[in-house]
Short mmCIF file of C-alpha atoms in Angstrom, two decimals:
data_model
loop_
_atom_site.label_atom_id
_atom_site.label_comp_id
_atom_site.label_asym_id
_atom_site.label_seq_id
_atom_site.Cartn_x
_atom_site.Cartn_y
_atom_site.Cartn_z
CA MET A 288 60.12 93.44 137.19
CA ASN A 289 61.16 94.79 133.83
CA THR A 290 62.93 97.65 135.59
CA LEU A 291 64.86 95.15 137.69
CA LYS A 292 65.91 93.20 134.59
CA VAL A 293 67.16 96.35 132.93
CA TYR A 294 69.10 97.30 136.08
CA LEU A 295 70.69 93.83 136.38
CA THR A 296 71.59 93.76 132.71
CA THR A 297 73.21 97.20 132.96
CA LEU A 298 75.11 96.16 136.09
CA LEU A 299 76.35 93.02 134.36
CA LEU A 300 77.61 95.02 131.39
CA ILE A 301 79.46 97.38 133.73
CA VAL A 302 81.10 94.45 135.52
CA ILE A 303 82.12 92.86 132.22
CA GLY A 304 83.44 96.20 130.98
CA ASN A 305 85.55 96.57 134.12
CA ALA A 306 86.89 93.02 133.82
CA TYR A 307 87.62 93.02 130.10
CA GLY A 308 88.92 95.51 127.60
CA LEU A 309 90.17 98.08 130.07
CA ASP A 310 93.03 100.37 129.20
CA THR A 311 96.36 99.16 130.57
CA ASN A 312 99.05 101.69 131.49
CA ILE A 313 102.59 100.33 131.08
CA GLU A 314 103.77 102.24 134.16
CA LYS A 315 101.53 100.03 136.33
CA TYR A 316 103.76 97.11 135.30
CA GLY A 317 107.00 98.85 136.17
CA ALA A 318 107.88 100.69 132.95
CA ILE A 319 110.05 103.73 133.58
CA GLY A 320 110.18 106.52 131.01
CA ASP A 321 113.64 107.85 131.83
CA GLY A 322 115.25 107.08 128.47
CA ILE A 323 117.68 104.67 130.14
CA THR A 324 115.86 101.75 131.78
CA LEU A 325 115.21 98.71 129.55
CA ASN A 326 111.44 98.17 129.71
CA SER A 327 110.94 95.17 127.42
CA ALA A 328 109.63 92.87 130.18
CA ALA A 329 107.34 95.49 131.74
CA ILE A 330 105.79 96.50 128.42
CA GLN A 331 105.32 92.86 127.43
CA GLN A 332 103.62 92.13 130.75
CA ALA A 333 101.20 95.00 130.15
CA ILE A 334 100.39 93.71 126.65
CA ASP A 335 99.92 90.14 127.88
CA HIS A 336 97.62 91.23 130.71
CA CYS A 337 95.55 93.36 128.35
CA ALA A 338 95.12 90.40 125.98
CA GLN A 339 94.29 87.98 128.77
CA THR A 340 91.53 90.22 130.11
CA GLY A 341 89.70 90.64 126.81
CA GLY A 342 91.85 93.10 124.94
CA GLY A 343 91.86 96.88 124.80
CA LYS A 344 94.48 99.59 124.75
CA VAL A 345 97.97 99.54 126.21
CA ILE A 346 98.78 103.11 127.13
CA PHE A 347 102.22 104.70 126.79
CA PRO A 348 102.08 107.94 128.81
CA ALA A 349 104.47 110.84 128.23
CA GLY A 350 108.05 109.69 128.74
CA ARG A 351 110.92 107.97 126.95
CA PHE A 352 110.55 104.21 127.27
CA VAL A 353 113.50 102.09 126.08
CA SER A 354 112.72 98.56 124.89
CA GLY A 355 113.86 95.62 122.85
CA THR A 356 111.39 93.39 121.00
CA ILE A 357 107.78 93.57 122.21
CA ALA A 358 105.18 91.20 120.79
CA LEU A 359 101.64 92.38 120.15
CA LYS A 360 98.66 90.17 120.97
CA SER A 361 95.22 89.86 119.37
CA ASN A 362 92.66 92.53 120.29
CA VAL A 363 95.34 94.85 121.65
CA THR A 364 96.07 98.40 120.47
CA LEU A 365 99.16 100.32 121.54
CA ARG A 366 98.26 103.93 122.26
CA LEU A 367 101.13 106.39 122.48
CA GLU A 368 99.96 109.56 124.16
CA LYS A 369 101.34 112.95 123.25
CA GLY A 370 104.91 113.13 124.55
CA ALA A 371 105.30 109.35 124.66
CA VAL A 372 108.35 107.90 122.91
CA LEU A 373 109.04 104.18 122.53
CA LEU A 374 112.82 104.06 122.08
CA GLY A 375 114.52 101.07 120.53
CA SER A 376 117.39 99.62 122.51
CA THR A 377 120.79 100.20 120.93
CA ASP A 378 121.86 96.61 121.70
CA VAL A 379 121.01 94.18 118.86
CA ASN A 380 120.88 91.34 121.40
CA ASP A 381 117.66 92.81 122.82
CA TYR A 382 115.76 91.90 119.65
CA GLN A 383 114.08 88.70 118.44
CA ASN A 384 113.34 87.35 114.97
CA LEU A 385 109.95 85.61 115.05
CA ASP A 386 109.71 85.05 111.29
CA PRO A 387 113.11 84.92 109.52
CA PHE A 388 113.36 85.44 105.77
CA THR A 389 115.80 86.60 103.09
CA GLU A 390 115.33 89.98 101.37
CA GLY A 391 116.05 90.96 97.76
CA LEU A 392 119.82 91.29 98.15
CA GLY A 393 120.12 87.86 99.79
CA ILE A 394 120.48 89.04 103.40
CA HIS A 395 118.81 87.24 106.33
CA VAL A 396 116.43 89.67 108.07
CA GLY A 397 113.32 89.84 110.25
CA TRP A 398 114.32 91.13 113.71
CA ALA A 399 111.98 93.88 114.92
CA LEU A 400 111.17 96.27 117.76
CA VAL A 401 107.37 95.89 117.61
CA VAL A 402 106.21 92.60 116.14
CA GLY A 403 102.95 90.71 115.68
CA VAL A 404 102.53 87.21 114.26
CA ASP A 405 99.20 85.48 113.45
CA LEU A 406 97.02 88.08 115.19
CA GLN A 407 93.63 89.74 114.72
CA ASN A 408 92.27 93.17 115.65
CA ILE A 409 95.48 94.99 116.46
CA GLY A 410 96.61 98.56 116.15
CA ILE A 411 98.98 101.37 117.00
CA GLU A 412 97.59 104.86 117.48
CA GLY A 413 98.12 108.20 119.14
CA GLU A 414 100.28 111.29 118.92
CA GLY A 415 103.47 109.66 120.20
CA VAL A 416 106.63 108.39 118.53
CA ILE A 417 108.36 105.07 117.97
CA ASP A 418 112.07 105.79 117.49
CA GLY A 419 114.44 102.99 116.48
CA ARG A 420 117.62 105.05 117.03
CA GLY A 421 119.12 103.32 114.01
CA SER A 422 122.38 105.26 113.85
CA ALA A 423 123.12 104.73 117.55
CA LEU A 424 122.29 101.03 117.27
CA LYS A 425 124.58 100.64 114.27
CA ALA A 426 127.41 102.41 116.10
CA GLN A 427 127.10 99.93 118.96
CA GLN A 428 126.74 96.93 116.66
CA ILE A 429 129.93 97.52 114.71
CA LEU A 430 131.97 97.47 117.92
CA THR A 431 131.46 93.69 118.12
CA ASP A 432 130.24 92.66 114.63
CA ASN A 433 133.12 92.89 112.16
CA ARG A 434 131.36 91.43 109.13
CA PRO A 435 131.12 93.61 105.99
CA GLU A 436 128.31 96.17 106.23
CA GLY A 437 126.44 94.51 103.36
CA GLN A 438 126.01 91.42 105.56
CA ARG A 439 125.88 93.10 108.95
CA TRP A 440 122.85 95.31 108.31
CA GLY A 441 120.42 92.37 108.23
CA ARG A 442 120.91 91.75 111.94
CA ARG A 443 119.52 95.18 112.73
CA PRO A 444 115.82 95.34 113.66
CA PHE A 445 112.89 96.67 111.70
CA LEU A 446 110.82 99.21 113.63
CA LEU A 447 107.42 97.52 113.07
CA ARG A 448 106.81 94.05 111.65
CA LEU A 449 103.40 92.39 111.29
CA VAL A 450 103.14 88.83 109.95
CA ARG A 451 99.88 87.13 108.91
CA CYS A 452 97.74 89.58 110.85
CA GLU A 453 94.14 90.57 110.09
CA ARG A 454 92.25 93.78 110.82
CA VAL A 455 95.20 96.06 111.44
CA HIS A 456 94.88 99.80 112.09
CA ILE A 457 97.87 102.15 112.28
CA GLN A 458 96.91 105.79 112.87
CA GLY A 459 98.48 109.05 113.91
CA VAL A 460 101.85 107.90 115.23
CA ALA A 461 105.32 108.88 114.08
CA LEU A 462 107.72 106.09 113.09
CA ASN A 463 111.28 107.38 113.16
CA TYR A 464 114.88 106.32 112.50
CA SER A 465 114.57 102.59 112.09
CA ALA A 466 117.74 100.48 112.10
CA ALA A 467 116.49 98.73 108.92
CA TRP A 468 113.04 98.73 107.23
CA THR A 469 110.65 101.00 109.10
CA SER A 470 107.42 99.01 108.74
CA HIS A 471 106.91 95.61 107.12
CA TYR A 472 103.47 94.01 106.65
CA TYR A 473 103.71 90.39 105.51
CA HIS A 474 100.65 88.37 104.41
CA CYS A 475 98.32 90.70 106.29
CA LYS A 476 94.66 91.35 105.46
CA GLN A 477 92.38 94.32 106.09
CA VAL A 478 95.10 96.83 106.86
CA THR A 479 94.45 100.55 107.33
CA ILE A 480 97.36 103.00 107.62
CA GLU A 481 96.41 106.66 107.91
CA HIS A 482 97.71 110.00 109.12
CA ILE A 483 101.15 108.70 110.06
CA LYS A 484 104.53 110.37 109.74
CA ILE A 485 107.72 108.49 108.92
CA VAL A 486 111.20 109.99 109.10
CA SER A 487 113.73 107.21 108.68
CA ARG A 488 117.24 108.08 107.59
CA GLY A 489 120.78 107.66 108.85
CA VAL A 490 121.50 104.00 108.04
CA ALA A 491 121.08 101.89 104.92
CA HIS A 492 117.83 100.13 103.98
CA ASN A 493 115.51 102.62 105.68
CA ASP A 494 112.38 101.69 103.70
CA GLY A 495 109.24 103.53 104.82
CA ILE A 496 106.25 101.21 104.29
CA ASP A 497 106.73 97.70 102.87
CA ILE A 498 103.53 95.88 101.88
CA ASP A 499 104.53 92.25 101.31
CA GLY A 500 101.85 89.94 99.93
CA CYS A 501 98.95 91.75 101.63
CA GLN A 502 95.28 92.09 100.70
CA ASN A 503 92.61 94.71 101.28
CA VAL A 504 94.98 97.50 102.24
CA HIS A 505 94.13 101.20 102.56
CA ILE A 506 96.91 103.78 102.98
CA SER A 507 96.08 107.47 103.10
CA ASP A 508 97.06 110.98 104.15
CA SER A 509 100.57 110.20 105.38
CA ASP A 510 104.05 111.71 105.09
CA ILE A 511 107.11 109.55 104.44
CA ASP A 512 110.73 110.73 104.37
CA SER A 513 112.90 107.64 103.95
CA GLY A 514 116.51 106.90 103.16
CA ASP A 515 115.47 103.93 101.03
CA ASP A 516 112.20 103.16 99.20
CA ALA A 517 109.30 105.18 100.61
CA LEU A 518 106.26 103.05 99.66
CA CYS A 519 107.23 99.60 98.46
CA PHE A 520 105.11 96.60 97.49
CA LYS A 521 106.85 93.24 97.68
CA THR A 522 105.99 89.58 97.41
CA THR A 523 108.77 87.64 99.13
CA SER A 524 106.64 84.48 98.95
CA SER A 525 104.73 82.94 96.04
CA ASP A 526 101.77 82.11 98.31
CA MET A 527 99.89 85.41 98.49
CA PRO A 528 99.62 88.38 96.10
CA CYS A 529 99.53 92.07 96.85
CA SER A 530 95.92 92.79 95.85
CA ALA A 531 92.91 95.01 96.49
CA ILE A 532 95.07 97.95 97.58
CA ASN A 533 94.15 101.62 97.55
CA VAL A 534 96.64 104.42 98.27
CA SER A 535 95.96 108.16 98.25
CA GLY A 536 97.14 111.45 99.66
CA LEU A 537 100.79 110.61 100.40
CA LYS A 538 103.75 112.97 100.54
CA LEU A 539 106.92 111.05 99.67
CA LYS A 540 110.64 111.81 99.81
CA SER A 541 113.11 109.00 99.23
CA GLY A 542 116.78 108.24 98.91
CA GLN A 543 115.75 105.52 96.44
CA GLY A 544 112.26 104.95 94.93
CA ALA A 545 109.14 106.81 96.03
CA ILE A 546 106.46 104.37 94.77
CA LYS A 547 107.80 100.91 93.99
CA MET A 548 106.54 97.40 93.21
CA GLY A 549 109.32 94.80 93.55
CA THR A 550 112.12 94.01 93.48
CA GLU A 551 111.06 90.97 95.54
CA SER A 552 108.29 89.77 93.23
CA MET A 553 107.25 86.11 93.45
CA ALA A 554 103.45 86.44 93.80
CA ALA A 555 101.17 88.79 91.88
CA PHE A 556 100.63 92.52 92.18
CA GLN A 557 97.06 93.13 91.10
CA ASP A 558 94.07 95.43 91.55
CA ILE A 559 96.15 98.27 92.98
CA LYS A 560 95.26 101.96 92.73
CA ILE A 561 97.56 104.81 93.80
CA SER A 562 96.47 108.43 93.42
CA ASN A 563 96.96 112.03 94.54
CA CYS A 564 100.54 111.77 95.79
CA TYR A 565 103.32 114.36 95.94
CA ILE A 566 106.89 113.12 95.39
CA TYR A 567 109.89 115.35 95.93
CA ASN A 568 113.70 115.22 96.27
CA THR A 569 113.85 111.55 95.37
CA ASN A 570 117.11 110.01 94.21
CA ASN A 571 116.30 106.83 92.30
CA GLY A 572 112.90 106.76 90.64
CA GLY A 573 109.51 108.32 91.25
CA ILE A 574 107.39 105.37 90.05
CA LYS A 575 109.04 101.96 89.65
CA LEU A 576 107.06 98.88 88.59
CA LEU A 577 109.31 95.83 88.67
CA THR A 578 108.47 92.15 88.37
CA VAL A 579 111.59 90.00 88.05
CA ASP A 580 110.98 86.89 90.21
CA GLY A 581 107.91 85.41 88.48
CA ALA A 582 105.12 87.75 89.58
CA TYR A 583 102.11 88.65 87.43
CA LEU A 584 101.78 92.44 87.67
CA ASN A 585 98.29 93.21 86.40
CA ASN A 586 95.53 95.79 86.68
CA VAL A 587 97.52 98.57 88.33
CA GLU A 588 96.49 102.22 88.02
CA ILE A 589 98.63 105.15 89.16
CA SER A 590 97.20 108.63 88.69
CA ASP A 591 97.39 112.28 89.70
CA ILE A 592 101.00 112.30 90.82
CA THR A 593 103.22 115.37 91.08
CA MET A 594 107.01 114.97 91.16
CA VAL A 595 109.55 117.68 91.93
CA ASN A 596 113.33 117.13 91.67
CA VAL A 597 113.04 113.38 91.03
CA LYS A 598 115.79 111.38 89.37
CA THR A 599 114.28 109.27 86.56
CA PRO A 600 110.52 109.71 87.00
CA ILE A 601 109.33 106.28 85.75
CA LEU A 602 110.92 102.82 85.39
CA ILE A 603 108.92 99.76 84.31
CA ARG A 604 110.71 96.40 84.15
CA LEU A 605 109.75 92.81 83.44
CA GLY A 606 112.84 90.64 84.01
CA SER A 607 114.05 87.15 84.81
CA ARG A 608 116.16 87.39 87.97
CA LEU A 609 114.00 84.61 89.52
CA SER A 610 115.21 84.82 93.11
CA VAL A 611 113.72 82.80 96.01
CA PHE A 612 113.49 84.48 99.41
CA ARG A 613 112.16 81.69 101.67
CA LYS A 614 114.17 78.79 100.40
CA ASP A 615 112.79 76.28 102.89
CA GLN A 616 109.20 77.12 101.88
CA ASP A 617 109.30 78.18 98.22
CA LYS A 618 110.72 77.25 94.84
CA GLN A 619 111.90 79.24 91.85
CA GLN A 620 109.16 80.67 89.63
CA PRO A 621 109.15 81.02 85.82
CA THR A 622 109.39 84.50 84.27
CA GLY A 623 106.29 86.50 85.10
CA ARG A 624 104.08 88.94 83.19
CA LEU A 625 103.49 92.68 83.30
CA GLU A 626 100.15 93.70 81.77
CA ASN A 627 97.26 96.14 81.94
CA VAL A 628 98.88 99.09 83.66
CA ILE A 629 97.64 102.68 83.46
CA ILE A 630 99.79 105.65 84.45
CA ARG A 631 97.95 108.92 83.94
CA ASN A 632 97.84 112.54 85.02
CA ILE A 633 101.51 112.83 85.96
CA LYS A 634 103.40 116.09 86.23
CA ALA A 635 107.13 115.53 86.75
CA GLN A 636 110.09 117.83 87.13
CA ALA A 637 113.06 115.53 86.61
CA ALA A 638 116.27 116.28 88.46
CA ASP A 639 119.01 117.76 86.28
CA THR A 640 121.57 115.31 87.68
CA ALA A 641 120.48 111.68 87.74
CA GLN A 642 121.77 108.10 87.50
CA LEU A 643 121.54 108.51 83.73
CA LYS A 644 123.63 111.27 82.20
CA PRO A 645 121.95 113.02 80.49
CA PRO A 646 118.62 112.15 82.14
CA THR A 647 115.74 110.23 80.56
CA GLY A 648 112.09 110.53 81.65
CA ILE A 649 110.60 107.03 81.23
CA LEU A 650 112.32 103.63 80.86
CA ILE A 651 110.25 100.58 79.87
CA THR A 652 111.75 97.18 79.12
CA GLY A 653 110.87 93.53 79.16
CA VAL A 654 113.27 90.79 78.10
CA PRO A 655 113.45 88.89 74.80
CA GLY A 656 110.38 86.68 74.47
CA TYR A 657 108.55 88.39 77.35
CA ASN A 658 106.85 91.63 76.36
CA ILE A 659 105.28 94.21 78.62
CA LYS A 660 101.67 94.31 77.41
CA ASN A 661 98.88 96.88 77.40
CA LEU A 662 100.65 99.74 79.13
CA ARG A 663 98.85 103.09 78.86
CA LEU A 664 100.74 106.36 79.49
CA GLU A 665 98.27 109.24 79.40
CA ASN A 666 98.35 112.94 80.27
CA ILE A 667 101.99 113.01 81.34
CA ASP A 668 104.05 116.19 81.52
CA ILE A 669 107.82 115.84 82.07
CA GLU A 670 110.47 118.54 82.29
CA LEU A 671 114.04 117.37 81.58
CA ALA A 672 117.52 118.85 81.53
CA GLY A 673 118.35 117.79 77.96
CA GLY A 674 121.91 117.84 76.65
CA GLY A 675 122.02 114.54 74.76
CA THR A 676 124.12 114.13 71.63
CA ILE A 677 123.96 112.15 68.40
CA ALA A 678 126.54 109.79 69.88
CA ASP A 679 124.28 109.28 72.91
CA SER A 680 121.40 108.34 70.64
CA LYS A 681 123.39 105.34 69.40
CA GLN A 682 123.95 103.92 72.90
CA GLU A 683 123.28 100.18 73.22
CA VAL A 684 121.27 99.34 76.33
CA PRO A 685 122.12 96.04 78.08
CA GLU A 686 119.36 93.46 78.38
CA ALA A 687 120.48 92.61 81.95
CA ILE A 688 117.97 89.76 81.90
CA ASP A 689 118.76 88.31 85.34
CA LYS A 690 120.15 91.40 87.06
CA TYR A 691 118.82 93.43 89.96
CA PRO A 692 116.28 95.79 88.34
CA GLU A 693 117.48 99.32 88.87
CA VAL A 694 117.77 102.45 86.73
CA LYS A 695 121.56 102.25 86.75
CA THR A 696 121.34 98.64 85.48
CA PHE A 697 120.50 100.06 82.06
CA GLY A 698 122.92 103.00 82.13
CA PRO A 699 125.08 104.93 81.92
CA LEU A 700 122.68 106.56 79.47
CA ILE A 701 119.61 105.81 77.38
CA PRO A 702 119.37 106.66 73.66
CA ALA A 703 116.01 108.49 73.99
CA TYR A 704 115.39 111.46 76.25
CA GLY A 705 111.61 111.16 76.74
CA ILE A 706 110.42 107.54 76.51
CA TRP A 707 112.55 104.51 75.77
CA ALA A 708 110.49 101.30 75.37
CA ARG A 709 111.81 97.84 74.49
CA HIS A 710 110.00 94.47 74.29
CA VAL A 711 106.53 96.01 74.44
CA GLU A 712 103.14 95.18 72.98
CA GLY A 713 99.99 97.28 73.11
CA LEU A 714 101.78 100.39 74.35
CA GLN A 715 99.66 103.56 74.26
CA ILE A 716 101.37 106.94 74.58
CA ILE A 717 98.64 109.58 74.76
CA ASN A 718 99.00 113.30 75.41
CA VAL A 719 102.56 113.14 76.68
CA ARG A 720 104.21 116.56 76.78
CA LEU A 721 107.98 116.89 77.01
CA HIS A 722 109.88 120.04 78.00
CA LEU A 723 113.62 120.65 77.79
CA LYS A 724 116.01 123.09 79.45
CA ASN A 725 118.70 122.41 76.83
CA ASN A 726 118.79 121.09 73.29
CA GLU A 727 118.51 117.33 72.69
CA GLU A 728 119.94 115.37 69.78
CA ARG A 729 118.51 112.07 71.01
CA PRO A 730 115.04 111.03 69.79
CA ALA A 731 112.12 111.92 72.05
CA ILE A 732 110.75 108.36 71.80
CA ILE A 733 112.37 105.05 70.86
CA CYS A 734 110.31 101.86 70.53
CA ASP A 735 112.45 98.74 70.07
CA ASP A 736 111.02 95.23 69.52
CA ALA A 737 107.56 96.72 69.69
CA ARG A 738 104.16 96.08 68.18
CA GLN A 739 100.66 97.51 68.43
CA ILE A 740 101.99 100.92 69.44
CA THR A 741 99.93 104.12 69.54
CA ILE A 742 101.51 107.57 69.89
CA THR A 743 98.92 110.31 69.75
CA HIS A 744 98.28 113.92 70.83
CA CYS A 745 101.83 114.28 72.18
CA ALA A 746 103.87 117.50 72.16
CA PHE A 747 107.59 117.51 71.37
CA PRO A 748 109.67 120.63 72.15
CA PRO A 749 111.96 122.61 69.85
CA THR A 750 115.17 120.68 69.20
CA THR A 751 117.77 120.62 66.46
CA GLY A 752 120.33 118.10 65.28
CA SER A 753 118.47 114.87 66.03
CA LEU A 754 118.27 112.11 63.44
CA ALA A 755 114.59 111.57 64.31
CA ILE A 756 111.92 112.64 66.79
CA ILE A 757 110.45 109.12 67.00
CA GLN A 758 112.63 106.10 66.23
CA LEU A 759 111.12 102.67 65.55
CA LYS A 760 113.38 99.62 65.68
CA HIS A 761 112.01 96.15 64.93
CA ALA A 762 108.53 97.66 65.31
CA ASP A 763 105.24 96.84 63.62
CA ASP A 764 101.62 97.93 63.69
CA VAL A 765 102.39 101.48 64.85
CA THR A 766 99.96 104.41 64.76
CA ILE A 767 101.34 107.96 65.11
CA ASN A 768 98.57 110.56 64.91
CA ALA A 769 97.81 114.16 65.89
CA ASN A 770 101.13 114.97 67.51
CA LYS A 771 102.73 118.41 67.61
CA VAL A 772 106.43 118.76 66.77
CA GLU A 773 108.19 122.10 67.22
CA GLY A 774 111.73 120.92 66.44
CA THR A 775 113.67 119.83 63.39
CA ALA A 776 115.47 116.56 62.75
CA GLY A 777 116.51 114.23 59.97
CA SER A 778 112.89 113.06 60.00
CA PHE A 779 109.87 112.99 62.28
CA ILE A 780 109.71 109.18 62.19
CA SER A 781 112.65 106.83 61.61
CA ILE A 782 111.97 103.20 60.74
CA ASP A 783 114.57 100.48 60.27
CA ASN A 784 112.32 98.06 58.38
CA ALA A 785 110.45 98.96 55.20
CA LYS A 786 108.01 96.09 55.85
CA SER A 787 106.82 97.58 59.14
CA LYS A 788 103.20 98.70 59.17
CA VAL A 789 103.22 102.34 60.28
CA THR A 790 100.34 104.79 59.85
CA TYR A 791 100.51 108.49 60.58
CA LYS A 792 98.13 111.38 60.04
CA GLY A 793 97.21 114.75 61.45
CA ASN A 794 100.65 115.47 62.87
CA GLN A 795 101.71 119.12 63.10
CA VAL A 796 105.36 119.52 62.15
CA VAL A 797 107.53 122.41 61.02
CA LYS A 798 107.67 122.72 57.24
CA SER A 799 111.32 121.74 56.98
CA LEU A 800 110.83 118.45 58.84
CA LYS A 801 110.56 115.37 56.65
CA MET A 802 107.73 113.16 57.90
CA ILE A 803 109.43 109.79 57.57
CA ASN A 804 112.83 108.40 56.69
CA SER A 805 113.62 106.79 53.33
CA ALA A 806 113.11 103.21 54.48
CA LEU A 807 109.43 103.30 53.48
CA LYS A 808 109.89 105.03 50.14
#
């Protein structure tokens, strides 16, 4: 009797397994992998059938399958076998926008090739490729869309867009040549992205991975080569923060920023750790932390990063642009906060030619009345071209309070070559080592409107002709200890206010270098 029960139970499980959760091959629903036939309807039918019968995997066999928008369903995973290519249609009219919104430059966007809205337990996996054919799509679009390119690009589709989805797994696939952002995750939870390859260049706005107000995200062991930002955290809505995020083991190349938070920044960025990444040949910032639309950026740690040929290694900005991206759902936020950030164990080779001429390693600035607080820069090694002059050291940097936060916003040059910090409180600069290819007459560090500053165990290279190695402007409660200075200047420390509290001890300087300017005498 017991044997019979076991047999019947096993038989029932087999029947259920055959009825639900079976793999679904798109060719069984009429998909043709000839690189010509539009397969949107056939692929969608396969996805719908898979979902209706309990979920499972929708299989893309080897072949080149052209499609417009396809919508994922809960409990469905797309599996692209080796040799399988999902090709985006080059006709913009084959795409749908299931969740419209406005991005940071004010353009209406949201169309996508693969899209999922309000789903659970979904994924994309395999050794195949999703190719948006962005350049070909753009070439077709401009034949009938004569708007300026700055407006026209928003109509082009993202490659992958997931909205309010939970338990998402993206593994193994290649995501190539999107017509706009490559992958956008909006208000998603429990997201894992691992072992993927992104190559997305050829048209503007080719972001790699955009994490927009998502929680419990793990990104690892992936390679991104993008025309725009490679890994970008956004909050285009004030409803949900980017939080509980762990990133490691990425290789990043970018036409803009490699690791970026903002510019869209309405809800918080918090409890985020990024480590063990390699950044190379990047044109507009290695690490960029930007909150300008009201976000609270807090408890972020970035560590063990190597940069090679990167224009402007680090930019940190708290501003008051205060844009709204979903105007029918949201309202303008007050100026945010940027606090409790650690950037440590960074080795950067800055590009000789950058947005700033001559280049600067690290830019940090809040706005008047809103200080960046408790920022720790530790164990950072930066190689720079040098070449700054005394005249460059007197450059006034615009506040640009409500402007788009970009390196060039504060150019054309910065008066310090190593670290320039303005509107800061609780800044710790620990074991920062600067290296120069050419002489510098700008200070290594400038702190302006600053208090509770610590500069310790840093190494400054041989230079001549500078007025000061460290310049303090409107600064108070500053500690400068145990630093090593190989160059000469008018003084080691320059202070513009004799009432400022500045302590210094244990610094190693050449004998001819005066320790401090005459303001404190």
